[in-house]
Structure formats: C-alpha cells, structure tokens
Coordinates of C-alpha atoms in Angstrom, one line a residue:
M964 CA 9.3 32.1 -82.7
N965 CA 11.4 35.2 -82.6
E966 CA 10.6 38.2 -80.4
F967 CA 8.7 40.0 -83.1
S968 CA 6.5 36.9 -83.8
D969 CA 6.0 36.5 -80.0
R970 CA 4.7 40.0 -79.7
C971 CA 2.4 39.7 -82.7
N972 CA 1.1 36.4 -81.3
D973 CA 0.2 38.2 -78.1
Y974 CA -1.3 41.2 -79.8
N975 CA -3.4 39.1 -82.1
G976 CA -4.4 36.9 -79.2
C977 CA -5.7 39.9 -77.3
L978 CA -7.6 41.4 -80.2
Y979 CA -9.1 38.2 -81.8
G980 CA -9.6 36.6 -78.4
F981 CA -11.9 39.5 -77.7
V982 CA -13.9 38.8 -80.9
V983 CA -14.0 35.1 -80.2
G984 CA -15.4 35.7 -76.7
D985 CA -18.0 38.0 -78.1
A986 CA -19.1 35.7 -80.9
L987 CA -19.1 32.6 -78.7
G988 CA -21.2 34.3 -76.1
S989 CA -23.8 35.8 -78.5
F990 CA -26.0 32.7 -78.3
L991 CA -26.5 33.1 -74.6
E992 CA -26.7 36.9 -74.4
F993 CA -29.6 38.0 -72.1
S994 CA -30.3 34.5 -71.0
D995 CA -30.6 33.4 -67.4
R996 CA -27.7 31.1 -66.3
D997 CA -28.1 27.4 -67.2
T998 CA -31.6 27.8 -68.8
L999 CA -30.1 26.8 -72.2
Y1000 CA -27.6 24.0 -73.0
K1001 CA -23.9 24.5 -72.4
I1002 CA -22.2 26.3 -75.3
T1003 CA -18.8 25.0 -76.4
E1004 CA -19.0 25.9 -80.2
M1005 CA -20.0 28.8 -82.3
E1006 CA -23.8 28.8 -82.6
T1007 CA -26.3 30.7 -84.8
N1008 CA -27.5 34.0 -83.2
Y1009 CA -31.2 33.6 -83.5
L1010 CA -31.9 36.9 -81.7
Y1011 CA -30.5 38.8 -84.7
D1012 CA -30.7 36.1 -87.3
L1013 CA -26.9 35.9 -87.8
P1014 CA -24.8 32.9 -88.7
A1015 CA -22.5 31.1 -86.3
G1016 CA -19.4 33.1 -85.6
S1017 CA -21.0 36.5 -86.0
W1018 CA -19.7 39.2 -83.6
T1019 CA -22.0 41.7 -82.1
R1020 CA -22.1 45.4 -81.0
T1021 CA -19.7 44.4 -78.3
T1022 CA -16.9 44.0 -80.9
S1023 CA -18.0 47.3 -82.5
Q1024 CA -16.6 49.1 -79.4
L1025 CA -13.2 47.4 -80.1
L1026 CA -13.3 48.4 -83.7
L1027 CA -14.4 52.0 -82.8
T1028 CA -11.3 52.3 -80.6
A1029 CA -9.0 50.7 -83.1
D1030 CA -10.2 53.0 -85.9
H1031 CA -9.6 56.0 -83.6
L1032 CA -6.1 55.0 -82.8
N1033 CA -5.3 54.1 -86.4
Q1034 CA -6.2 57.7 -87.3
W1035 CA -4.8 59.6 -84.4
K1036 CA -2.3 57.3 -82.7
T1037 CA -3.3 58.6 -79.2
V1038 CA -6.6 59.3 -77.6
Q1039 CA -8.3 62.5 -78.9
P1040 CA -11.5 62.9 -77.0
H1041 CA -13.3 65.3 -79.4
H1042 CA -12.6 63.1 -82.4
F1043 CA -13.5 59.9 -80.5
L1044 CA -16.9 61.3 -79.7
L1045 CA -17.5 62.0 -83.4
Q1046 CA -16.8 58.3 -84.2
Y1047 CA -18.9 57.2 -81.2
H1048 CA -21.8 59.3 -82.6
A1049 CA -21.3 57.5 -85.9
L1050 CA -21.5 54.1 -84.2
I1051 CA -24.8 54.9 -82.5
T1052 CA -26.6 56.9 -85.2
R1053 CA -25.3 55.2 -88.4
G1054 CA -24.4 51.7 -87.2
Q1055 CA -20.7 52.1 -88.2
Y1056 CA -18.4 49.2 -87.2
L1057 CA -21.3 46.7 -87.3
I1058 CA -22.0 43.6 -89.4
K1059 CA -25.6 44.8 -90.0
K1060 CA -26.6 48.3 -89.3
N1061 CA -30.1 47.3 -88.3
I1062 CA -29.1 45.1 -85.4
F1063 CA -27.7 47.8 -83.1
E1064 CA -29.9 48.4 -80.1
P1065 CA -28.2 51.3 -78.2
T1066 CA -28.9 51.6 -74.5
S1067 CA -30.8 54.6 -73.2
F1068 CA -27.5 56.1 -72.0
M1069 CA -25.9 55.7 -75.4
R1070 CA -29.0 57.4 -77.0
I1071 CA -28.7 60.3 -74.6
S1072 CA -25.0 60.6 -75.3
A1073 CA -25.6 60.6 -79.1
L1074 CA -28.4 63.2 -78.7
K1075 CA -26.0 65.5 -76.8
I1076 CA -23.3 65.1 -79.4
G1077 CA -25.8 65.8 -82.2
L1078 CA -27.1 69.0 -80.5
L1079 CA -23.6 70.2 -80.0
L1080 CA -22.7 69.6 -83.7
K1081 CA -26.0 71.2 -84.9
S1082 CA -25.3 74.3 -82.9
R1083 CA -21.6 74.3 -84.1
K1084 CA -20.3 74.1 -80.5
P1085 CA -17.0 72.3 -79.7
L1086 CA -17.3 68.8 -78.3
P1087 CA -16.1 68.5 -74.7
E1088 CA -13.5 66.1 -73.4
I1089 CA -16.1 64.7 -70.9
L1090 CA -19.5 64.3 -72.5
N1091 CA -21.5 63.3 -69.3
P1092 CA -19.8 65.1 -66.4
L1093 CA -22.7 64.4 -64.0
A1094 CA -23.4 60.8 -64.9
Y1095 CA -21.7 59.3 -61.8
H1096 CA -24.4 56.6 -61.7
Q1097 CA -23.4 55.1 -65.0
N1098 CA -21.3 52.0 -64.4
D1099 CA -21.9 49.6 -67.3
C1100 CA -19.1 47.6 -68.8
E1101 CA -18.9 49.5 -72.1
P1102 CA -15.5 51.3 -71.3
L1103 CA -13.8 47.9 -70.6
L1104 CA -14.5 47.0 -74.2
R1105 CA -12.2 49.8 -75.4
V1106 CA -9.1 49.0 -73.4
A1107 CA -7.2 46.5 -75.6
P1108 CA -6.2 48.7 -78.6
V1109 CA -4.9 51.5 -76.3
V1110 CA -2.8 49.0 -74.3
I1111 CA -1.4 47.3 -77.3
C1112 CA -0.3 50.7 -78.8
H1113 CA 1.1 52.2 -75.6
Y1114 CA 2.0 49.4 -73.1
H1115 CA 5.7 50.2 -73.4
H1116 CA 5.0 53.5 -71.5
P1117 CA 2.7 52.3 -68.7
D1118 CA 2.0 55.7 -67.1
L1119 CA 1.1 57.2 -70.4
C1120 CA -1.0 54.2 -71.3
L1121 CA -3.0 54.5 -68.1
H1122 CA -3.5 58.2 -68.7
Q1123 CA -4.8 57.4 -72.2
I1124 CA -7.2 54.8 -70.7
E1125 CA -8.5 57.4 -68.2
Q1126 CA -9.0 59.9 -70.9
L1127 CA -10.8 57.5 -73.2
T1128 CA -13.1 56.2 -70.4
Q1129 CA -14.1 59.7 -69.3
T1130 CA -15.3 60.7 -72.7
T1131 CA -18.5 58.8 -71.9
H1132 CA -18.2 57.4 -68.4
V1133 CA -17.0 59.8 -65.7
S1134 CA -17.5 57.7 -62.5
T1135 CA -14.3 57.0 -60.5
E1136 CA -15.4 53.3 -60.4
C1137 CA -15.4 53.1 -64.2
V1138 CA -12.1 54.9 -64.6
D1139 CA -10.3 52.9 -62.0
A1140 CA -11.7 49.6 -63.2
C1141 CA -10.4 50.3 -66.7
R1142 CA -7.0 51.5 -65.4
Y1143 CA -6.8 48.3 -63.3
F1144 CA -7.8 46.1 -66.1
A1145 CA -5.3 47.9 -68.4
S1146 CA -2.6 47.2 -65.8
L1147 CA -3.3 43.5 -66.0
L1148 CA -3.1 43.5 -69.8
I1149 CA 0.2 45.4 -69.6
G1150 CA 1.5 42.9 -67.1
V1151 CA 0.6 40.0 -69.4
L1152 CA 2.3 41.7 -72.3
M1153 CA 5.4 42.1 -70.1
G1154 CA 5.5 38.4 -69.2
V1155 CA 4.0 38.3 -65.7
E1156 CA 2.7 34.8 -64.8
K1157 CA -1.0 34.4 -64.2
Q1158 CA -0.7 33.6 -60.5
Q1159 CA 1.3 36.7 -59.8
L1160 CA -0.8 38.8 -62.1
L1161 CA -4.0 38.0 -60.1
S1162 CA -2.3 38.3 -56.7
A1163 CA -3.0 41.2 -54.3
T1164 CA 0.7 42.1 -54.5
F1165 CA 1.0 42.8 -58.2
N1166 CA 1.4 46.5 -58.9
L1167 CA 2.1 47.5 -62.5
M1168 CA 4.0 50.6 -61.3
D1169 CA 6.3 48.6 -59.1
V1170 CA 8.5 46.2 -61.2
S1171 CA 9.7 44.4 -58.0
T1172 CA 6.2 42.9 -57.7
Y1173 CA 6.3 41.3 -61.2
G1174 CA 7.9 38.0 -60.0
P1175 CA 9.6 35.6 -62.4
L1176 CA 8.7 36.5 -65.9
R1177 CA 7.8 34.2 -68.9
Y1178 CA 10.0 36.4 -71.0
N1179 CA 12.0 39.6 -70.6
R1180 CA 10.6 42.6 -72.5
F1181 CA 12.0 45.3 -70.3
S1182 CA 13.6 48.4 -71.7
Q1183 CA 15.1 51.4 -69.8
S1184 CA 12.3 53.5 -71.2
Y1185 CA 9.7 51.1 -69.7
L1186 CA 11.3 51.2 -66.3
Q1187 CA 11.5 55.0 -66.3
H1188 CA 7.7 55.0 -66.8
C1189 CA 7.0 52.8 -63.7
S1190 CA 6.6 55.6 -61.2
E1191 CA 6.8 53.4 -58.1
T1192 CA 10.0 51.7 -59.0
Q1193 CA 13.4 52.9 -57.9
I1194 CA 16.2 52.3 -60.5
R1195 CA 19.9 52.3 -59.7
K1196 CA 22.9 51.0 -61.5
D1197 CA 25.3 48.5 -60.0
P1198 CA 28.8 49.5 -61.2
S1199 CA 30.3 46.2 -60.2
Q1200 CA 28.0 44.2 -62.4
E1201 CA 27.1 46.9 -64.9
A1202 CA 23.5 46.1 -64.3
I1203 CA 20.3 48.0 -63.5
I1204 CA 18.7 47.1 -60.2
C1205 CA 15.0 47.8 -59.6
Q1206 CA 13.7 48.3 -56.1
S1207 CA 10.2 49.1 -54.8
A1208 CA 9.6 52.7 -53.8
K1209 CA 7.0 51.2 -51.4
T1210 CA 4.5 53.9 -52.0
Q1211 CA 1.8 51.7 -53.6
H1212 CA 0.0 54.9 -54.8
F1213 CA -1.5 53.2 -57.8
L1214 CA -3.2 50.4 -55.8
R1215 CA -4.2 52.6 -52.8
S1216 CA -5.8 55.1 -55.1
L1217 CA -8.2 52.5 -56.6
Y1218 CA -12.0 52.9 -56.0
P1219 CA -13.1 50.6 -53.1
S1220 CA -15.1 48.2 -55.3
V1221 CA -12.2 48.0 -57.8
L1222 CA -9.7 47.5 -54.9
K1223 CA -11.8 44.5 -53.7
V1224 CA -11.4 42.9 -57.1
Q1225 CA -7.6 43.7 -57.1
K1226 CA -7.4 42.0 -53.7
G1227 CA -8.8 38.8 -55.3
S1228 CA -12.5 38.8 -54.4
F1229 CA -13.2 36.5 -57.4
L1230 CA -10.6 34.0 -56.3
H1231 CA -12.8 32.9 -53.3
K1232 CA -16.2 32.8 -55.0
S1233 CA -18.0 29.8 -56.4
R1234 CA -19.7 29.9 -59.9
N1235 CA -23.1 30.6 -58.2
E1236 CA -21.6 33.6 -56.4
I1237 CA -20.3 35.2 -59.6
L1238 CA -22.8 37.7 -61.1
S1239 CA -23.1 38.2 -64.9
D1240 CA -25.3 41.3 -65.4
D1241 CA -24.1 44.5 -67.2
S1242 CA -22.4 46.0 -64.1
L1243 CA -18.8 46.9 -64.9
I1244 CA -17.5 45.4 -61.6
H1245 CA -19.5 42.2 -62.1
C1246 CA -18.3 41.7 -65.7
L1247 CA -14.7 42.4 -64.6
E1248 CA -15.0 40.0 -61.7
A1249 CA -16.7 37.3 -63.9
A1250 CA -14.0 37.5 -66.5
L1251 CA -11.2 37.3 -64.0
W1252 CA -12.9 34.4 -62.3
A1253 CA -13.0 32.5 -65.6
F1254 CA -9.4 33.4 -66.3
S1255 CA -8.3 32.2 -62.9
N1256 CA -10.2 28.9 -63.1
G1257 CA -9.1 27.8 -66.6
D1258 CA -5.8 26.3 -67.7
T1259 CA -6.3 27.1 -71.4
F1260 CA -8.0 29.8 -73.4
E1261 CA -10.7 27.4 -74.4
E1262 CA -11.5 26.2 -70.9
G1263 CA -11.7 29.7 -69.5
C1264 CA -13.8 31.0 -72.4
I1265 CA -16.4 28.3 -72.0
N1266 CA -16.5 29.1 -68.3
A1267 CA -17.0 32.8 -69.0
I1268 CA -19.7 32.8 -71.6
N1269 CA -21.8 30.1 -69.9
L1270 CA -22.4 32.4 -67.0
G1271 CA -25.1 33.9 -69.2
G1272 CA -26.5 37.4 -68.8
N1273 CA -24.0 39.8 -70.4
S1274 CA -22.2 36.8 -72.0
T1275 CA -20.8 38.7 -74.9
G1276 CA -19.3 41.4 -72.7
I1277 CA -17.9 38.9 -70.2
G1278 CA -16.6 36.7 -73.1
A1279 CA -14.9 39.7 -74.7
I1280 CA -13.3 41.0 -71.5
Y1281 CA -12.0 37.5 -70.8
G1282 CA -10.9 37.0 -74.4
Q1283 CA -8.7 40.0 -74.5
L1284 CA -6.9 39.1 -71.3
A1285 CA -6.6 35.4 -71.9
G1286 CA -5.8 35.9 -75.6
A1287 CA -2.9 38.1 -74.7
Y1288 CA -1.7 35.6 -72.1
Y1289 CA -2.0 32.3 -74.1
G1290 CA -1.4 33.9 -77.5
Y1291 CA -3.3 33.7 -80.8
Q1292 CA -2.0 30.3 -81.6
Q1293 CA -3.7 28.8 -78.5
I1294 CA -7.1 30.0 -79.5
P1295 CA -8.9 27.0 -81.0
N1296 CA -8.8 27.1 -84.8
R1297 CA -12.4 25.7 -84.9
W1298 CA -13.5 29.0 -83.3
I1299 CA -11.3 31.3 -85.3
S1300 CA -12.2 29.7 -88.6
K1301 CA -15.9 30.4 -87.9
I1302 CA -15.6 34.1 -87.3
Q1303 CA -17.7 36.0 -89.8
H1304 CA -16.4 39.1 -91.8
M1305 CA -12.8 38.5 -90.9
E1306 CA -11.8 41.0 -93.6
I1307 CA -13.6 43.8 -91.7
L1308 CA -11.8 42.9 -88.5
Q1309 CA -8.5 42.8 -90.2
D1310 CA -9.0 46.3 -91.8
F1311 CA -9.1 47.8 -88.3
L1312 CA -6.9 45.4 -86.2
I1313 CA -3.9 44.8 -88.4
P1314 CA -2.9 48.5 -88.3
I1315 CA -3.1 48.4 -84.5
T1316 CA -0.4 45.7 -84.4
K1317 CA 1.7 47.8 -86.8
I1318 CA 1.4 50.9 -84.6
A1319 CA 2.5 48.8 -81.6
N1320 CA 5.6 47.5 -83.3
E1321 CA 6.5 51.0 -84.6
N1322 CA 6.2 52.4 -81.1
L1323 CA 8.7 49.9 -79.9
R1324 CA 11.4 51.0 -82.3

C-alpha cells in the first residue's frame, strides 16, 4: 500500500473498529461477567430486538461527533450542544429512535439546553460547570473523529479534545482521561509501537520518547506542535535533530487517577481485577488491558467485550485504539460484513477521512 492507502487503512480501522467493538459487545451489555457464554461472533441484541451486527447508542456518540466536524471542521461548543440535544430528544444518529435510553445526566443536560433555547438565551461552552462528580465514559466515545481530523497538530488536537469534553463533562478526571487517550491515538497514527505506547515513558509532546516507529509520518509542522520537544538543525548532515525538553508538563499535569493508568496500572492486573462498570477510568483501563493482552484486533476485542458490564463502551474504546493500530484490513471480515446500516455509518464517517487527508496537504 502507498502512504495514502496506509493512512486510510488506519483511519477506517479506528472508526469501524469502534463500531465493531460496540456491536459485538451489545449482547453482553449490562450483564455480570461470565454469567453468559463467551461471545466471539455477532449476536442478536435481544434487549432491543435488533439483528446481529447492530450498533447501539454508543456508536451514536461517534456519529454525533463526526457529523459535527463534517459541518464545522473544528469543535464549536454551542453547535455541538444543539446536535447533542437532537440526539437525546429526537434520537438522531440512532438505528431506531425508540431504543435510546438516556441517562439521568443526559436528560438533565437536554433539559438545560431546551430551557436555554426556549428562553432564547445563548448556549454556554460548558453546560454543566458544577458537575464535577460526573465521570462516566461518554466523552471517551467522542475522541476518535477529532484525533483523525487534527492529529497532525497534536497541541491543537488536545485542545479540541478538552473543549469537546467540557461541553458536557467538566471534571478534570474526564478531561485528562480524554486528553491522555487522544495522545495514545495520535501516537498510534504516528507509528509508535504498542509496547512503547503503553509504557510509562511515552509522552506525546516529547518526540524523543516515541522509540523506533513502524513508519515515519513526521512533518516539520508536527514537530513544531510538540511543545516538549527541542528541535535543532544539524548543518553537517542537513538533518533535523529532536531532543527532549525534559519538562514532562503533559504527563505531570494529568489527574492522579489518569496518571496511574498512564503509569501502566492495567499492565499488572489480572482479568478478575479489571472492573467493567460505566466509570470512565475503569472503561479506559479495561480497554487498555485488552489491548495490551492481545496480539491481534480479534483477540483483544474478544477479551474486551467479554468483561461484561459496559461491554459496548469498553468494546468501542478498545476498537478505536486497536483498529487504528492494526488497521481496517486486520478487523475480521466476518464481523465487518455483519454490521447493520453500513450506509448510515458511511454517510458520517467517509467525510471524516476526507477532512483528515485534506488537512495533511
């Protein structure tokens, strides 16, 4: 494959890996671990009476973000909240509009937006400024489209992720977890190997921590947007040399619970020690545990969704990272071919890959 095809393979792997993880995990959603048989294939979703390969409200968060970026190219909080309101109140971005069961937090958020619209008041950039207790995994489901569109400017990308997260989830834990996860996705798209990516030394902003790369996608613009990298030119070799600024501000600024994950807490845990509830940190840790313990997309995805609990969220978080790492062509075709309503997905996701390629020109 040429460079363009390689990039598209990674982009599509990230986006459709998300959908596959969601659809595969839907059969086990809300179930206690190991109370049902092990899932290795797409199964009918009896909870909502949907055929095998149906994606859920988890993927609706991906489509919501993709649609937003397709329209605005960058994160626009006010417009995003309008689209978020449409998801909750009208079931937009869903296969069936009657299967959406918003959480109480989402209902309250929709009510706030509705009242502001009714009174003709402007929507804020941060809808829930006092909801520091809200730490569910919803914001992690919106990361992939932003990263794909803006990973070539890492500092801008992380700022966009922060803005997007804070529209609904203001806690530092949520914001930092999304920024850290975005840094992993960017690292994957830049060619960082798995072992180095999951190590405590990897720092997106310090290129000297990337280690040997699977491929070289560096540009001078990318290097200039890595704030903890010192760049100098070697006149004798006519080359650019990157050195560490040794500040580690990005890593040191992470919220303590996120920093534990960054340090590799999941690497030392057994399956029984991995939690799979709706907590953002637990979902992130579970997805990274599955990624670290699998040698293929298939193996890791099966490990992820069979944790039970929030299996769709964990499967989707795993799927976007592993899909970007292994590529679309390494996602089993027997899973891809079963995905329902592919035309809806393509309407939202194909434009994202086009934006990504345009931004690289």
